[in-house]
Coordinates of C-alpha atoms in Angstrom, one line a residue:
X1 CA -16.0 14.8 13.2
X2 CA -18.8 12.6 11.9
X3 CA -19.2 11.7 8.3
X4 CA -22.6 10.3 7.2
X5 CA -22.8 7.7 4.5
X6 CA -25.6 7.8 2.1
X7 CA -27.1 4.6 0.9
X8 CA -26.2 5.6 -2.6
X9 CA -22.6 6.7 -2.9
X10 CA -19.6 4.8 -4.1
X11 CA -21.8 1.7 -4.7
X12 CA -25.3 1.0 -6.0
X13 CA -28.1 1.6 -3.5
X14 CA -29.3 -1.4 -1.6
X15 CA -32.4 -2.9 -3.2
X16 CA -35.6 -3.9 -1.5
X17 CA -34.2 -7.3 -0.8
X18 CA -31.5 -5.6 1.2
X19 CA -28.8 -7.4 -0.8
X20 CA -28.3 -5.7 -4.1
X21 CA -25.1 -3.7 -4.2
X22 CA -24.0 -4.8 -0.7
X23 CA -20.6 -6.3 -0.4
X24 CA -20.9 -10.0 0.3
X25 CA -18.4 -12.9 0.8
X26 CA -19.7 -14.3 -2.5
X27 CA -17.9 -11.4 -4.3
X28 CA -14.5 -12.9 -3.4
X29 CA -13.5 -15.4 -6.1
X30 CA -10.3 -16.6 -7.7
X31 CA -7.0 -17.9 -6.3
X32 CA -6.4 -16.2 -4.0
X33 CA -10.0 -14.9 -3.7
X34 CA -9.2 -11.3 -3.0
X35 CA -7.3 -10.5 -6.2
X36 CA -10.2 -9.9 -8.6
X37 CA -12.2 -7.6 -6.3
X38 CA -9.2 -5.7 -5.2
X39 CA -8.2 -5.1 -8.8
X40 CA -11.7 -4.0 -9.7
X41 CA -11.9 -1.6 -6.8
X42 CA -8.5 -0.2 -7.6
X43 CA -9.3 0.4 -11.2
X44 CA -12.6 2.0 -10.2
X45 CA -10.8 4.3 -7.9
X46 CA -8.5 5.3 -10.8
X47 CA -11.4 5.8 -13.1
X48 CA -13.2 7.9 -10.5
X49 CA -10.2 10.3 -10.2
X50 CA -9.4 9.4 -6.6
X51 CA -6.1 11.3 -5.8
X52 CA -3.2 8.8 -5.5
X53 CA -5.4 5.7 -5.7
X54 CA -2.4 3.5 -5.1
X55 CA -1.5 5.2 -1.8
X56 CA -1.7 2.9 1.2
X57 CA -1.1 3.3 4.9
X58 CA 1.7 1.0 6.0
X59 CA 1.7 -0.1 9.6
X60 CA 4.8 -1.6 11.3
X61 CA 6.0 -2.1 14.8
X62 CA 9.6 -1.7 16.1
X63 CA 11.5 -4.2 18.2
X64 CA 9.8 -3.0 21.4
X65 CA 6.3 -3.4 19.9
X66 CA 5.7 0.3 19.3
X67 CA 3.5 0.9 16.2
X68 CA 4.1 3.4 13.5
X69 CA 2.1 4.2 10.3
X70 CA 2.9 6.2 7.2
X71 CA 1.6 6.5 3.7
X72 CA 3.5 4.8 0.9
X73 CA 2.7 4.0 -2.7
X74 CA 1.8 0.5 -3.8
X75 CA 3.9 -0.4 -6.8
X76 CA 2.5 -3.8 -7.5
X77 CA -0.3 -6.1 -6.3
X78 CA -1.0 -9.6 -7.5
X79 CA -1.5 -13.1 -6.1
X80 CA 2.0 -13.0 -4.6
X81 CA 1.2 -9.9 -2.5
X82 CA 1.6 -6.1 -2.3
X83 CA 4.9 -4.4 -3.2
X84 CA 6.4 -1.1 -2.1
X85 CA 9.8 0.4 -2.1
X86 CA 11.9 2.3 0.5
X87 CA 15.3 2.6 2.1
X88 CA 16.3 -0.5 4.1
X89 CA 17.8 1.8 6.8
X90 CA 14.6 4.0 7.1
X91 CA 12.4 3.7 10.1
X92 CA 10.1 1.3 8.4
X93 CA 13.1 -0.7 7.1
X94 CA 14.4 -1.0 10.6
X95 CA 11.0 -2.0 11.9
X96 CA 10.6 -4.7 9.2
X97 CA 14.1 -6.0 9.9
X98 CA 13.1 -6.5 13.6
X99 CA 9.5 -7.6 13.0
X100 CA 8.9 -8.7 9.4
X101 CA 5.1 -8.3 9.6
X102 CA 2.9 -5.4 8.6
X103 CA -0.5 -4.1 7.5
X104 CA -1.5 -1.9 4.7
X105 CA -4.8 0.0 4.1
X106 CA -6.1 1.5 0.9
X107 CA -8.4 4.3 2.1
X108 CA -10.7 5.1 -0.8
X109 CA -12.9 7.2 1.4
X110 CA -14.5 9.2 -1.4
X111 CA -15.9 5.9 -2.7
X112 CA -16.9 4.6 0.7
X113 CA -14.4 1.7 0.3
X114 CA -11.3 0.5 2.1
X115 CA -9.2 -2.7 1.8
X116 CA -6.9 -3.9 4.6
X117 CA -4.0 -6.4 4.2
X118 CA -2.0 -8.1 6.9
X119 CA 0.8 -10.5 6.6
X120 CA 4.5 -11.3 6.6
X121 CA 6.9 -9.0 4.7
X122 CA 9.8 -10.1 2.6
X123 CA 12.5 -8.3 0.6
X124 CA 12.1 -8.7 -3.1
X125 CA 15.0 -9.9 -5.3
X126 CA 17.5 -7.3 -6.4
X127 CA 16.6 -7.7 -10.1
X128 CA 13.0 -6.8 -9.4
X129 CA 14.1 -3.7 -7.6
X130 CA 16.3 -2.8 -10.6
X131 CA 13.4 -3.3 -13.0
X132 CA 11.3 -0.8 -11.1
X133 CA 14.2 1.6 -10.5
X134 CA 15.0 2.2 -14.2
X135 CA 11.4 3.2 -14.8
X136 CA 11.4 5.9 -12.1
X137 CA 11.7 9.6 -13.1
X138 CA 15.3 10.8 -12.9
X139 CA 14.5 13.4 -10.3
X140 CA 13.0 10.7 -8.0
X141 CA 16.1 8.6 -8.6
X142 CA 18.4 11.4 -7.6
X143 CA 16.4 12.3 -4.5
X144 CA 16.4 8.7 -3.4
X145 CA 20.1 8.3 -4.0
X146 CA 21.0 11.4 -2.1
X147 CA 18.7 10.8 0.9
X148 CA 19.8 8.9 4.1
X149 CA 16.2 8.2 4.7
X150 CA 14.9 9.0 8.3
X151 CA 18.3 10.4 9.4
X152 CA 18.3 14.0 10.8
X153 CA 19.6 16.9 8.7
X154 CA 20.2 20.5 9.9
X155 CA 18.1 22.4 7.4
X156 CA 16.1 22.4 4.1
X157 CA 19.0 24.1 2.5
X158 CA 21.4 21.4 3.5
X159 CA 19.0 18.8 2.1
X160 CA 18.8 20.7 -1.3
X161 CA 22.6 21.2 -1.4
X162 CA 23.1 17.4 -0.8
X163 CA 20.6 16.6 -3.6
X164 CA 22.4 19.1 -5.9
X165 CA 25.8 17.4 -5.2
X166 CA 24.3 14.0 -6.1
X167 CA 22.8 15.4 -9.3
X168 CA 26.2 16.8 -10.3
X169 CA 27.9 13.5 -9.6
X170 CA 25.6 11.8 -12.2
X171 CA 25.8 14.5 -14.8
X172 CA 23.1 16.9 -13.6
X173 CA 19.3 16.7 -13.2
X174 CA 18.9 16.5 -17.0
X175 CA 21.9 14.4 -17.8
X176 CA 22.0 11.0 -19.4
X177 CA 24.4 9.3 -17.0
X178 CA 22.4 6.5 -15.3
X179 CA 21.7 6.8 -11.6
X180 CA 22.3 3.4 -10.0
X181 CA 20.0 1.8 -7.4
X182 CA 21.2 3.1 -4.0
X183 CA 23.0 0.4 -2.0
X184 CA 20.5 0.3 0.8
X185 CA 17.3 0.8 -1.1
X186 CA 14.8 -1.7 -2.5
X187 CA 11.4 -3.4 -2.6
X188 CA 9.4 -5.3 0.0
X189 CA 6.4 -7.6 -0.6
X190 CA 3.7 -8.0 2.0
X191 CA 2.4 -11.6 1.6
X192 CA -1.2 -11.4 3.0
X193 CA -2.8 -14.0 5.2
X194 CA -5.8 -11.6 5.9
X195 CA -7.5 -9.3 3.4
X196 CA -10.6 -7.3 4.5
X197 CA -12.9 -5.3 2.3
X198 CA -15.0 -2.5 3.8
X199 CA -17.9 -0.8 2.2
X200 CA -19.6 2.2 3.8
X201 CA -23.3 2.2 4.4
X202 CA -25.9 4.4 6.0
X203 CA -26.3 4.6 9.8
X204 CA -22.9 3.0 10.3
X205 CA -24.3 -0.4 9.2
X206 CA -21.2 -0.9 7.1
X207 CA -20.3 -4.1 5.2
X208 CA -17.1 -5.9 6.1
X209 CA -15.9 -9.1 4.4
X210 CA -12.6 -10.7 5.5
X211 CA -10.7 -13.4 3.6
X212 CA -8.3 -15.5 5.8
X213 CA -5.6 -18.0 4.8
X214 CA -5.3 -20.9 7.2
X215 CA -3.4 -24.1 6.5
X216 CA -3.1 -23.2 2.8
X217 CA -6.8 -22.6 2.3
X218 CA -8.6 -19.3 2.0
X219 CA -12.1 -18.7 3.5
X220 CA -14.2 -15.6 3.5
X221 CA -16.8 -14.4 6.1
X222 CA -18.9 -11.4 6.8
X223 CA -18.0 -9.4 9.9
X224 CA -20.3 -7.2 11.9
X225 CA -19.5 -3.5 11.6

């Protein structure tokens, strides 16, 4: 399937000088230089009504180098990196334990924009996980607590029965008994050393700008599409 990109779309049309509205390395500023533009694009995706604007495709590899991708939700992005939460014993948790390096992509296709991050991944401190956990909806807490993520289960009914038992243990789905953080659940931070911005343009002549961290210094270059 081919999708055509109009010159006018998620961004202003290119001007007669061929530069106006076109993503350029000069757009990356700050320390690190990707933060301001990423924040701007994320908020513009939110304002545009993009579904799940904080959804990102997380890529990992297992101990044998076999890749796997899945969509997760970004729960924080700042100069320190990009944060997400999951079970430590899930497939992605096992991959990150074996190879603590990953990529994430924010695919704002409706706006003809994408942002890609690559870097090492670290487990965030328990207190940061706790701070996020207490803000989650109770139903999400109960589901996470009851699920042995990525492990097989015989049926949907068995899954719902297991969730119901967990809810009863903590006073029911509408109870006020706090649900603790599951023992093997928490947050990860991807600490980027590469961040690439992609902007769709007509005739596949897309704009790509990559920021790279080398020896403690960031630099940004334009890449050919």
